[in-house]
Structures are given as structure tokens and as C-alpha cells.
PDB file of C-alpha atoms in Angstrom:
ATOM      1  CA  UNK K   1       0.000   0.000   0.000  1.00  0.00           C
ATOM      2  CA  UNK K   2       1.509   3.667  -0.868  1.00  0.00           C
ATOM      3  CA  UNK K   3       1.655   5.658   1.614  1.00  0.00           C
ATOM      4  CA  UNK K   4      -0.439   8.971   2.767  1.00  0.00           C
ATOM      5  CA  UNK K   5       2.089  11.146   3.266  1.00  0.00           C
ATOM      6  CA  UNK K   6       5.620  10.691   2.117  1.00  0.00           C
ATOM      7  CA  UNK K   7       8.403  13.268   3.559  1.00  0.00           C
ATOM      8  CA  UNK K   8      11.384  12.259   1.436  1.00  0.00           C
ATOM      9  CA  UNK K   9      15.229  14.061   1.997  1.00  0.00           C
ATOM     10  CA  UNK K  10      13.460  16.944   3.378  1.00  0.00           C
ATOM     11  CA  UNK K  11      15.881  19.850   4.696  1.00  0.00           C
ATOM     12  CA  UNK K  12      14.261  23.142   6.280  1.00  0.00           C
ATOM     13  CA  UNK K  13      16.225  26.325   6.511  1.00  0.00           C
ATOM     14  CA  UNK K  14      15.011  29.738   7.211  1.00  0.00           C
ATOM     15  CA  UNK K  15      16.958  33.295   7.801  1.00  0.00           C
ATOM     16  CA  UNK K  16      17.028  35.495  10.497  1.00  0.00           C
ATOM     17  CA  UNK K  17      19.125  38.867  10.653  1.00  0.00           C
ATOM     18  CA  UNK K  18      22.372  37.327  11.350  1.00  0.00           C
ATOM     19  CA  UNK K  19      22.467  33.794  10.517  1.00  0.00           C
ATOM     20  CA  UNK K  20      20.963  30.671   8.143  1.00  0.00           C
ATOM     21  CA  UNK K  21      19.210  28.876  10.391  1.00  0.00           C
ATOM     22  CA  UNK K  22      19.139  24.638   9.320  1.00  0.00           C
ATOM     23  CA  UNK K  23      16.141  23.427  10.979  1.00  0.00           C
ATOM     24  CA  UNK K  24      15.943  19.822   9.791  1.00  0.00           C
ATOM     25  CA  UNK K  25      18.564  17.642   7.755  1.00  0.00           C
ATOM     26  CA  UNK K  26      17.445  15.136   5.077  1.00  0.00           C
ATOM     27  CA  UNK K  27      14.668  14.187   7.089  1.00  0.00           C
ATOM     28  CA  UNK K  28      12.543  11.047   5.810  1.00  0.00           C
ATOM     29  CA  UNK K  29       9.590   9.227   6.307  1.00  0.00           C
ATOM     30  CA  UNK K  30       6.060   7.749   5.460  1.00  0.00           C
ATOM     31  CA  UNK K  31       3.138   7.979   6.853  1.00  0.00           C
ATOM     32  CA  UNK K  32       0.278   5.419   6.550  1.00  0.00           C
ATOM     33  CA  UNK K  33      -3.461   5.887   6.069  1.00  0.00           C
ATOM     34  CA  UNK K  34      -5.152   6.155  10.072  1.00  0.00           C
ATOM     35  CA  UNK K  35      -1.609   6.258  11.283  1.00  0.00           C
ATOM     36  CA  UNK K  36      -1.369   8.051  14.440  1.00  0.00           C
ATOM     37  CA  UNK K  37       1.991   9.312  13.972  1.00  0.00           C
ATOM     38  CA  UNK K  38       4.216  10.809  16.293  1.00  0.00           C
ATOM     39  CA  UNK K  39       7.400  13.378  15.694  1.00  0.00           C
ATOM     40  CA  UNK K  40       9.085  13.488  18.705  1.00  0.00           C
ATOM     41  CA  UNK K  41      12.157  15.504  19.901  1.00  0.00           C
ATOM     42  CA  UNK K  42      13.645  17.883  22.025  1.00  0.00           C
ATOM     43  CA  UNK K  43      12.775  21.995  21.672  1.00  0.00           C
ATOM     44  CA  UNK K  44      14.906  22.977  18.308  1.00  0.00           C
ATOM     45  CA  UNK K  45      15.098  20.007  16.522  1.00  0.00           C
ATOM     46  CA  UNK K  46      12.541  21.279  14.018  1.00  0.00           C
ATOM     47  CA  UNK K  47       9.294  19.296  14.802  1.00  0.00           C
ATOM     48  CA  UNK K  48       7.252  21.967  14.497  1.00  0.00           C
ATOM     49  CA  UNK K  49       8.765  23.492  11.412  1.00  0.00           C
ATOM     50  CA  UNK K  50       8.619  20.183   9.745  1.00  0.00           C
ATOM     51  CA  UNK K  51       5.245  20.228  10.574  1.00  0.00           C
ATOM     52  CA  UNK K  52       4.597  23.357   8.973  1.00  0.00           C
ATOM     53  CA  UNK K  53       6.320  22.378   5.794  1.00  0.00           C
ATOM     54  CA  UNK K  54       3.656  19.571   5.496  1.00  0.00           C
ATOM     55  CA  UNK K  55       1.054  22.286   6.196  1.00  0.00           C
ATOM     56  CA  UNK K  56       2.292  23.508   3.151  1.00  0.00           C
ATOM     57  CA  UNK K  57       2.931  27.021   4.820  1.00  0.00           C
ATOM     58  CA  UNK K  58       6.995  26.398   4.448  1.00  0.00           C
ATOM     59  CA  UNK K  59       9.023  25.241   1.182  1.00  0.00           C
ATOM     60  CA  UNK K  60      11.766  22.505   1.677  1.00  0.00           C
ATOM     61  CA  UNK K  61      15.156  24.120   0.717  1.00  0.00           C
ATOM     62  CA  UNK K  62      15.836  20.201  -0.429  1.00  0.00           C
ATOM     63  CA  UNK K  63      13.731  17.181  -0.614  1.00  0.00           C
ATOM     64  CA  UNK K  64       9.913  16.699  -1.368  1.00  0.00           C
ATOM     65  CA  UNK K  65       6.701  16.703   0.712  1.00  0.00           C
ATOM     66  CA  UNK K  66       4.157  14.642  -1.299  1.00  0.00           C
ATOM     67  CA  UNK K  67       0.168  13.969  -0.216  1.00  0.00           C
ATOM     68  CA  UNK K  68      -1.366  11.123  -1.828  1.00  0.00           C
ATOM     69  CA  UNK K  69       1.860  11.636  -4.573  1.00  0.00           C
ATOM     70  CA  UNK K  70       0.760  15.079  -5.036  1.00  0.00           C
ATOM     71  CA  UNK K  71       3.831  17.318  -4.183  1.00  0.00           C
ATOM     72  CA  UNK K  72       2.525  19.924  -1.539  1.00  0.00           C
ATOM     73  CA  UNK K  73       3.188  23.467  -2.334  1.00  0.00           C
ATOM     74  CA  UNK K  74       0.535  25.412  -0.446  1.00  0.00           C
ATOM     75  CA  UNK K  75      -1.881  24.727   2.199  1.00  0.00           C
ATOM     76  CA  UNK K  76      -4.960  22.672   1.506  1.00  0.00           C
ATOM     77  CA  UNK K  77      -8.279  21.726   2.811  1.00  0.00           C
ATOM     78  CA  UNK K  78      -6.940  17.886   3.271  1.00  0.00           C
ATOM     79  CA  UNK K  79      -4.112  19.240   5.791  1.00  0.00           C
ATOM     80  CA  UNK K  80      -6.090  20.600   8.905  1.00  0.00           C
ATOM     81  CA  UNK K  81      -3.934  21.870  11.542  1.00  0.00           C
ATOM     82  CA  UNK K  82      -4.287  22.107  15.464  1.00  0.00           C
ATOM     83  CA  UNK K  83      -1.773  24.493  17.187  1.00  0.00           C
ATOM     84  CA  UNK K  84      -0.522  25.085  20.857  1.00  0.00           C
ATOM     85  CA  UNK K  85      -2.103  28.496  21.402  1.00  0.00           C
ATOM     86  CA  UNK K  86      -5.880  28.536  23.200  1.00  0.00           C
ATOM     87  CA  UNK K  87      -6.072  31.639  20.839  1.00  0.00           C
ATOM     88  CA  UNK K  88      -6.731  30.007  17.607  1.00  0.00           C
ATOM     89  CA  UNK K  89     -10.593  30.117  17.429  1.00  0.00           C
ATOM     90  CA  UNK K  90     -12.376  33.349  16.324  1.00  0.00           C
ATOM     91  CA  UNK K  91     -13.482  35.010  19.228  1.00  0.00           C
ATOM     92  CA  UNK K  92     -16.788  36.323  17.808  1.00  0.00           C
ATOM     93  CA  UNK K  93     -18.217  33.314  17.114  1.00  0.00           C
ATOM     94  CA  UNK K  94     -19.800  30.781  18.577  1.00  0.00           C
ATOM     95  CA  UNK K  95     -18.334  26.750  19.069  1.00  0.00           C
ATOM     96  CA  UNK K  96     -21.018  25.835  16.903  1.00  0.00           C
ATOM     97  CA  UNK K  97     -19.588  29.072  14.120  1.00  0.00           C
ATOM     98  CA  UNK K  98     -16.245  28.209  14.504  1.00  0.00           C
ATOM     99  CA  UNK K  99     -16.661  24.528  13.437  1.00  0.00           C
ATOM    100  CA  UNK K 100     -18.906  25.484  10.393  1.00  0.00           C
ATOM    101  CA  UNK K 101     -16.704  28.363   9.245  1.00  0.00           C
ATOM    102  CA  UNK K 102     -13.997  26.494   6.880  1.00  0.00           C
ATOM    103  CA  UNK K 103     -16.751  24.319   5.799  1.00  0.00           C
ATOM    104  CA  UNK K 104     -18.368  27.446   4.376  1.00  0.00           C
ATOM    105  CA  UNK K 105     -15.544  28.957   3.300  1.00  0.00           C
ATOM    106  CA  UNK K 106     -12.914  26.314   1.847  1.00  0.00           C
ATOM    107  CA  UNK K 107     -15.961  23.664   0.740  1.00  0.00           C
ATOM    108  CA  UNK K 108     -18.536  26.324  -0.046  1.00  0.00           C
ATOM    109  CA  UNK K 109     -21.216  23.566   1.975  1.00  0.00           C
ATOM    110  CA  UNK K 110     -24.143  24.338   1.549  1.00  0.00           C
ATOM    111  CA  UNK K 111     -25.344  26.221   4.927  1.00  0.00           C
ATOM    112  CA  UNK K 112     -27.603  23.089   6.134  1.00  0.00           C
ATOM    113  CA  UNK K 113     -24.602  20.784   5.517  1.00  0.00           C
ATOM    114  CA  UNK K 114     -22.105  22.620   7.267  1.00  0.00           C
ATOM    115  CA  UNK K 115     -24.492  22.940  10.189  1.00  0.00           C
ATOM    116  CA  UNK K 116     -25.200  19.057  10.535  1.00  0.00           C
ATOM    117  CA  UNK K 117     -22.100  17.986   9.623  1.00  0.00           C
ATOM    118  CA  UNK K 118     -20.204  20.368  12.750  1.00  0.00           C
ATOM    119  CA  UNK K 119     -22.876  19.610  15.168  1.00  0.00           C
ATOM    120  CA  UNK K 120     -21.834  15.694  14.387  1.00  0.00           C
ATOM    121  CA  UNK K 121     -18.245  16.639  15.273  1.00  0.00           C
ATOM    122  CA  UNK K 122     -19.368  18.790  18.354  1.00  0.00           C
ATOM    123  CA  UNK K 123     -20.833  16.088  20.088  1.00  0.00           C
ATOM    124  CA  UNK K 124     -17.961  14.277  19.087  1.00  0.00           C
ATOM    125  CA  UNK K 125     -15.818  15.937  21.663  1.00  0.00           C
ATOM    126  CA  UNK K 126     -18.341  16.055  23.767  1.00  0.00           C
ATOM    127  CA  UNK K 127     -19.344  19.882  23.646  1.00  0.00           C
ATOM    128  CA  UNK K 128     -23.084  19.689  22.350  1.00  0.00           C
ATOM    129  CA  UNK K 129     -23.914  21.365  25.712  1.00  0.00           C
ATOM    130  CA  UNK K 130     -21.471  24.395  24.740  1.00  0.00           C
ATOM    131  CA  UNK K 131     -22.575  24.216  21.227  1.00  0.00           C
ATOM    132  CA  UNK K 132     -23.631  28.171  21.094  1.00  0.00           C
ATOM    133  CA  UNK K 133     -21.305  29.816  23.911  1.00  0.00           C
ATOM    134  CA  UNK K 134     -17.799  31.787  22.596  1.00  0.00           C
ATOM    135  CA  UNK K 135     -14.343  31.044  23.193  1.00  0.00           C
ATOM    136  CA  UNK K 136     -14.021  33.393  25.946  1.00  0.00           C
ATOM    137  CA  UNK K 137     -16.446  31.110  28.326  1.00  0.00           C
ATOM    138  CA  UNK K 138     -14.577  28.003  27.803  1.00  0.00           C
ATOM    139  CA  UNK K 139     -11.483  26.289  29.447  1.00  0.00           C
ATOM    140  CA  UNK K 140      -7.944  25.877  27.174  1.00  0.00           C
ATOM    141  CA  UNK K 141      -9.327  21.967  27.530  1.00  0.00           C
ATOM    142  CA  UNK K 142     -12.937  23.033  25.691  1.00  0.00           C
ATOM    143  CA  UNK K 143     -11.296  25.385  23.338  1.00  0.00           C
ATOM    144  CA  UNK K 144      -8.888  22.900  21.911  1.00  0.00           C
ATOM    145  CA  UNK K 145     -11.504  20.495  21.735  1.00  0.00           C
ATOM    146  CA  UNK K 146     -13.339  22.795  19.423  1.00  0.00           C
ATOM    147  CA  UNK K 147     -10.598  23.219  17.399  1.00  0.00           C
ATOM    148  CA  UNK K 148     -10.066  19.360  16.872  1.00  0.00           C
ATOM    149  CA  UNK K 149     -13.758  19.271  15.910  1.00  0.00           C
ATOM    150  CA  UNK K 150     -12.953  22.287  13.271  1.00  0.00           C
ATOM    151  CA  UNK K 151     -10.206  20.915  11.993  1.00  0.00           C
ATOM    152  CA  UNK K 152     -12.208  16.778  11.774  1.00  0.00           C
ATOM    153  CA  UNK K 153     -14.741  18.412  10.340  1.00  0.00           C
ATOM    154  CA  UNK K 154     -12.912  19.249   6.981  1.00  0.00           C
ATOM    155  CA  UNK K 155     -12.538  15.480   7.087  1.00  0.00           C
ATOM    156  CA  UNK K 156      -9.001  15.995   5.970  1.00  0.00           C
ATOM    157  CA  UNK K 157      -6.695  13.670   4.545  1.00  0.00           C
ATOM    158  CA  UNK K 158      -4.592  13.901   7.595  1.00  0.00           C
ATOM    159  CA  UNK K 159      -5.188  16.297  10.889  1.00  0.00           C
ATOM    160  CA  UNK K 160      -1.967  18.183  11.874  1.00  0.00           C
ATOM    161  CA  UNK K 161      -1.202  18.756  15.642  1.00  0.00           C
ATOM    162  CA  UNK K 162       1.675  20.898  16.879  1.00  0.00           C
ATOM    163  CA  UNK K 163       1.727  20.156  20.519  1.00  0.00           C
ATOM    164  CA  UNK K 164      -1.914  20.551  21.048  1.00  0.00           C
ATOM    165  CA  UNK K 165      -2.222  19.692  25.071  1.00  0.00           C
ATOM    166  CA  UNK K 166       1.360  21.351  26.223  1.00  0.00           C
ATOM    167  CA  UNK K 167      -0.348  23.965  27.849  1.00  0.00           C
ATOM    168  CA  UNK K 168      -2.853  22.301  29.735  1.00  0.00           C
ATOM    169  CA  UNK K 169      -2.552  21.090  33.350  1.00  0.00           C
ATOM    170  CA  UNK K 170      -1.471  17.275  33.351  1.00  0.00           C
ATOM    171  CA  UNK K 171      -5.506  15.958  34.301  1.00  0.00           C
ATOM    172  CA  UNK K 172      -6.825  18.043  31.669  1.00  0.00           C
ATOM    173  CA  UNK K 173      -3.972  17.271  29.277  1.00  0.00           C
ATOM    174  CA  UNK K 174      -4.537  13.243  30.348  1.00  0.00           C
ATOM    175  CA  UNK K 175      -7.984  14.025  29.760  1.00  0.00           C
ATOM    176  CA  UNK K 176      -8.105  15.413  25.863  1.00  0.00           C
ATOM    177  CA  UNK K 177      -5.314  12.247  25.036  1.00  0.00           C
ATOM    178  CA  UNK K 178      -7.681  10.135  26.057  1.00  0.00           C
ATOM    179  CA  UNK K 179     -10.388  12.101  24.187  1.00  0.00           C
ATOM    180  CA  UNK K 180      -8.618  11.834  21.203  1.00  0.00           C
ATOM    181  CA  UNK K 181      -7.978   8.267  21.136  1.00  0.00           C
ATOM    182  CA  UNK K 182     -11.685   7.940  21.495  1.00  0.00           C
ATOM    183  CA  UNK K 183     -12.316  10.083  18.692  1.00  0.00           C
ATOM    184  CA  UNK K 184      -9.746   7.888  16.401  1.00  0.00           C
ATOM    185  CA  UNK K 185     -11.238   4.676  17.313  1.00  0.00           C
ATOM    186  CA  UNK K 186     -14.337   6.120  15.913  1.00  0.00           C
ATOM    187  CA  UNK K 187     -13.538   7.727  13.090  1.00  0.00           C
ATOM    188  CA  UNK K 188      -9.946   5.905  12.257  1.00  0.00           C
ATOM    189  CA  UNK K 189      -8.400   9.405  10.890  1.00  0.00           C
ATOM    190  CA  UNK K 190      -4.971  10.088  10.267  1.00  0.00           C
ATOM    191  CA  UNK K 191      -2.575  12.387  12.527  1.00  0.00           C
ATOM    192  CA  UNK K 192       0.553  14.052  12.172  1.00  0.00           C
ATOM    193  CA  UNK K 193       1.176  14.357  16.043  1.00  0.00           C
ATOM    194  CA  UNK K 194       3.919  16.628  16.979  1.00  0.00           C
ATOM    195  CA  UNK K 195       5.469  16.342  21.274  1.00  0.00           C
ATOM    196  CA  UNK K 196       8.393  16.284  23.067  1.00  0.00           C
ATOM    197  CA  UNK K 197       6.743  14.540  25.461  1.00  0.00           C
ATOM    198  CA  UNK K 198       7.835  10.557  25.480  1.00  0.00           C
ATOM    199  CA  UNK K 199       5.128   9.655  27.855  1.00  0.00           C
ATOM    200  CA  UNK K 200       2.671  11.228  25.069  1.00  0.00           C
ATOM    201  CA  UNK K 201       4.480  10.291  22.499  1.00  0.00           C
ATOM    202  CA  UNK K 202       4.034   6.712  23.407  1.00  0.00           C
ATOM    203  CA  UNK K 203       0.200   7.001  25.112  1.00  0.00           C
ATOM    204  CA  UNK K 204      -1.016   8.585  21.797  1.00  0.00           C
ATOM    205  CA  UNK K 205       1.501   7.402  18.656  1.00  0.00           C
ATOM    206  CA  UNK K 206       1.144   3.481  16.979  1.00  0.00           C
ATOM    207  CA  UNK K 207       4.538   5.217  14.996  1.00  0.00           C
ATOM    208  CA  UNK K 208       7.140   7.326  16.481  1.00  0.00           C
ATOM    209  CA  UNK K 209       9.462   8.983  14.527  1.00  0.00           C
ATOM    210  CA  UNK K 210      12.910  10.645  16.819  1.00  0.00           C
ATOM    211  CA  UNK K 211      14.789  13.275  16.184  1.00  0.00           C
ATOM    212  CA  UNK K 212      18.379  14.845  17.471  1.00  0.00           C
ATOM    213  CA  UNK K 213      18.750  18.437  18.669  1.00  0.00           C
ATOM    214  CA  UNK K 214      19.413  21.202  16.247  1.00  0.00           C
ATOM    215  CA  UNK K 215      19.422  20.658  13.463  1.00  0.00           C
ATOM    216  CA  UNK K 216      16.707  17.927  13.592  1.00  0.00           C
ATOM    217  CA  UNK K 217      17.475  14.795  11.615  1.00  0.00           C
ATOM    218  CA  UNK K 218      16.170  11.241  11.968  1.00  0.00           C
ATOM    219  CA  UNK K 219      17.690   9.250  15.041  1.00  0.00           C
ATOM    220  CA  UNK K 220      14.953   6.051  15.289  1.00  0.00           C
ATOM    221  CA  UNK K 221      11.557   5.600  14.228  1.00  0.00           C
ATOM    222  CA  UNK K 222       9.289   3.087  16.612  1.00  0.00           C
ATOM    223  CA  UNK K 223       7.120   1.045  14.948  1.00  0.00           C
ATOM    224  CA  UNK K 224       4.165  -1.227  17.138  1.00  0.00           C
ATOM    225  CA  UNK K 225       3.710   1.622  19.744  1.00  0.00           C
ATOM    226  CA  UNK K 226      -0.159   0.674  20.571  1.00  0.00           C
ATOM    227  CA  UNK K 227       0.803  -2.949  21.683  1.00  0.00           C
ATOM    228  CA  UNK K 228       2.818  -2.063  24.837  1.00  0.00           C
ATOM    229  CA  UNK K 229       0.351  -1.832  27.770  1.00  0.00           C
ATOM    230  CA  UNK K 230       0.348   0.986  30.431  1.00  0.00           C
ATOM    231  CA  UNK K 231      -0.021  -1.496  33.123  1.00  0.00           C
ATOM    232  CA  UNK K 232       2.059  -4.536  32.620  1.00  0.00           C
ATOM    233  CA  UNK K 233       5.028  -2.190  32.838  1.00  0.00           C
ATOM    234  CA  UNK K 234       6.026  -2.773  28.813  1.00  0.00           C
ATOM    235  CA  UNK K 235       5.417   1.193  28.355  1.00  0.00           C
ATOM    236  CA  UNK K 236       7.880   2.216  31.126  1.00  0.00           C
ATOM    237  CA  UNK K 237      10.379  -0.013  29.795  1.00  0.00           C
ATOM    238  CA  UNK K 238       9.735   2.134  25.934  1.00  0.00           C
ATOM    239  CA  UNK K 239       9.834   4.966  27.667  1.00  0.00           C
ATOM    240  CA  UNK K 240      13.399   4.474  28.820  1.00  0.00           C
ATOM    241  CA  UNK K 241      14.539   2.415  25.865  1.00  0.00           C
ATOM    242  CA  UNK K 242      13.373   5.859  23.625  1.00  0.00           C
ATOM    243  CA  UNK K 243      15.281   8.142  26.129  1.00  0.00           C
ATOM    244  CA  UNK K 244      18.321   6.304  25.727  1.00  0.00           C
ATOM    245  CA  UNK K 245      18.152   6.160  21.633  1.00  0.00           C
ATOM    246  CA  UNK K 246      17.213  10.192  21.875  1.00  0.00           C
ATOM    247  CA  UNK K 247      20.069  11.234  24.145  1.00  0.00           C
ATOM    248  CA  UNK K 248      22.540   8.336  23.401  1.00  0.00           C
ATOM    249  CA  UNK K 249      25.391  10.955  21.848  1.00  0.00           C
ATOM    250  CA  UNK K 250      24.721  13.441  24.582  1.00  0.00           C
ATOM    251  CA  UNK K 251      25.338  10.536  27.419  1.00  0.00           C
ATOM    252  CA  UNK K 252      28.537   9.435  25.002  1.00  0.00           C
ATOM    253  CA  UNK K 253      29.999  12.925  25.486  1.00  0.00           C
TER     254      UNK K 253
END
């Protein structure tokens, strides 16, 4: 089976006043259709920007970033992306808006359609009971919630997450991972999950792809995550076997 998403000798560089900054070097990899796919690293080693890149919202100074072997150039509707910040919903509109608003916009939906379709996602994630407050009533756990439900609602290809629970405090953090899980074994979509968190790396990821500091190139990828188990202590034992492959040439030093 070809894959979803292939990422193939892709290097990332950008400029700031002083300096050419390499962000990632010849990085490579594939990932499958209803992969939950992890890119995991330390701050610096480019996750995020890679991320971007497959976003289409960056250009790879070398290599290729290919969607269903379509090259990306430019964002699309089949690449939705979560970010970090609580501040990504429009503030003027309601849960219910915010969901339906790239529906109308990128899909052109008829108004009916977009409705039904984001109230399906809504209660989803649980929020049907928040379905017409704004963003400024709701916790950083609701808001992110809504924008997973934006962002499944496009029914992308894949769904893009740059560290979507990092600023969350650990029981609501624990809380949307588990969430989300839910909402994959439903639905089976495809996710580009960005951490540099191994415990989350390994509770949410079946693939886990490491890389080194600055700049960030491949180190491991970790194939099988979902069949360790949380209690039998296989996970803990992962946990410190990825440790040791990420920070192996620091230890060495």
C-alpha cells in the first residue's frame, strides 16, 4: 500500500538577521493511512517546522513533501492543523460558528450541511452542551476540543497537531489524550502528532518517529507503539529504551 504522506530528503532552513538557520537535515519518512503518527524531539530540533512544511505554509530548501503523490506546495483543505495556542478560534463566534466556518468557506457547503455535519463533530468531543457559547467562556481543555472538531470536520486527509495539550494542566492534558484516542477509534483518521513529550508520544503514537537536537534529523523511528500496555510495565520499559536512543550521543559525550 503507498503511503499517505511521504516526507522524502526533506531539509528546512530559514533566515534570520544574522544567521541561516538549518532546521531539519534530510529528514525522511512515510506515513500510513489512520496512522497516528508521532514526531518526537527535544525543543529545536525542528518538529514543528517540519510540521509546517507539510502544512504547506513552508518550502523545503531540499527534498519533497508529497500527499497522496501530489507534491505539496501550499496549504490545503486535506491538511487541517491544530496548534498550541488557546487563541486560535475566532473570538466572535460561537463553538457551533467556529466549526462550520472552513466548511463554508474552503468547501462552499451548503449552509444546512455545514451545520449538521459540525454539530456531528461537536458532540464528538463532547461539547453539544457548549454548542452556542464563545471562546471566551470556555477552558484551554474546551477550546482545543473545538478546534479538533474544526479541523475533523474538513474530514481531511490527515489532521496536523503541533503540541496541542502542552499547555494544559497534566488531568486536563490526560484528559483530551484520552479524548482523542476515542475520537480515532471512531472515526480511524490520520494524525501528524507533533510532542516532546515521550510519555505522550508513546500514550497517543502506533509510529514514532525521533529526532536529534538542532538541526533535527532522523535518530529512530518506533514502529508497534499501541501494543505495549500501560499497566504490565512494557510502556515504562519504551519509555526508557526511547530516552536512551534520543540522548545516546549526549550521554557518550
Amino acid at each position: 500500500m503507498s503511503a499517505l504522506l511521504d516526507v522524502s530528503g526533506v531539509t528546512l532552513r530559514y533566515k534570520t538577521p544574522s544567521v541561516l538557520v538549518t532546521a531539519t537535515d534530510r529528514v525522511s519518512f512515510q506515513v500510513n493511512q489512520s496512522d497516528r503518527f508521532v514526531l518526537l524531539g527535544p525543543s529545536g530540533c525542528g518538529k514543528s517546522t517540519l510540521l509546517k512544511a507539510v502544512g504547506g505554509y513552508l518550502h523545503p530548501s531540499e527534498g519533497k513533501i508529497r500527499i497522496k503523490g501530489r507534491e505539496v506546495t501550499e496549504p490545503g483543505a486535506d491538511r487541517m492543523m491544530v496548534f498550541q495556542e488557546f487563541d486560535q478560534l475566532l473570538p466572535w463566534k460561537t463553538v457551533l460558528e467556529n466549526v462550520m466556518f472552513p466548511l463554508l468557506v474552503a468547501r462552499k457547503l451548503p449552509r444546512k450541511e455545514a451545520e449538521d455535519r459540525a454539530k456531528a463533530y461537536i458532540e464528538k468531543v463532547n461539547l453539544t452542551r457548549a454548542i452556542n457559547s464563545y471562546p471566551h467562556t470556555l477552558s484551554g481543555g474546551m477550546k482545543q476540543r473545538v478546534a479538533i472538531a474544526r479541523g475533523m470536520a474538513m474530514e481531511p486527509d490527515i489532521l496536523l497537531m503541533d503540541e496541542p495539550f502542552a499547555a494544559l494542566d497534566a488531568l486536563t492534558r490526560r484528559t483530551c489524550q484520552d479524548e482523542l484516542l476515542q475520537l480515532w477509534e471512531d472515526t480511524k483518521f490520520t494524525v501528524l502528532f507533533v510532542t516532546h513529550s515521550i510519555a505522550e508520544a508513546i500514550k497517543i503514537g502506533n509510529r514514532i518517529l525521533l529526532l536529534s537536537p538542532h538541526p533535527g534529523r532522523v535518530k529512530a523511528e518506533v514502529n508497534d507503539v499501541d501494543r505495549v500496555s500501560p499497566t504490565d510495565g512494557s510502556a515504562g520499559q519504551l519509555e526508557k529504551h526511547i530516552h536512551e536512543l534520543l540522548f545516546a550521543e549526549e550521554g557518550a559525550h
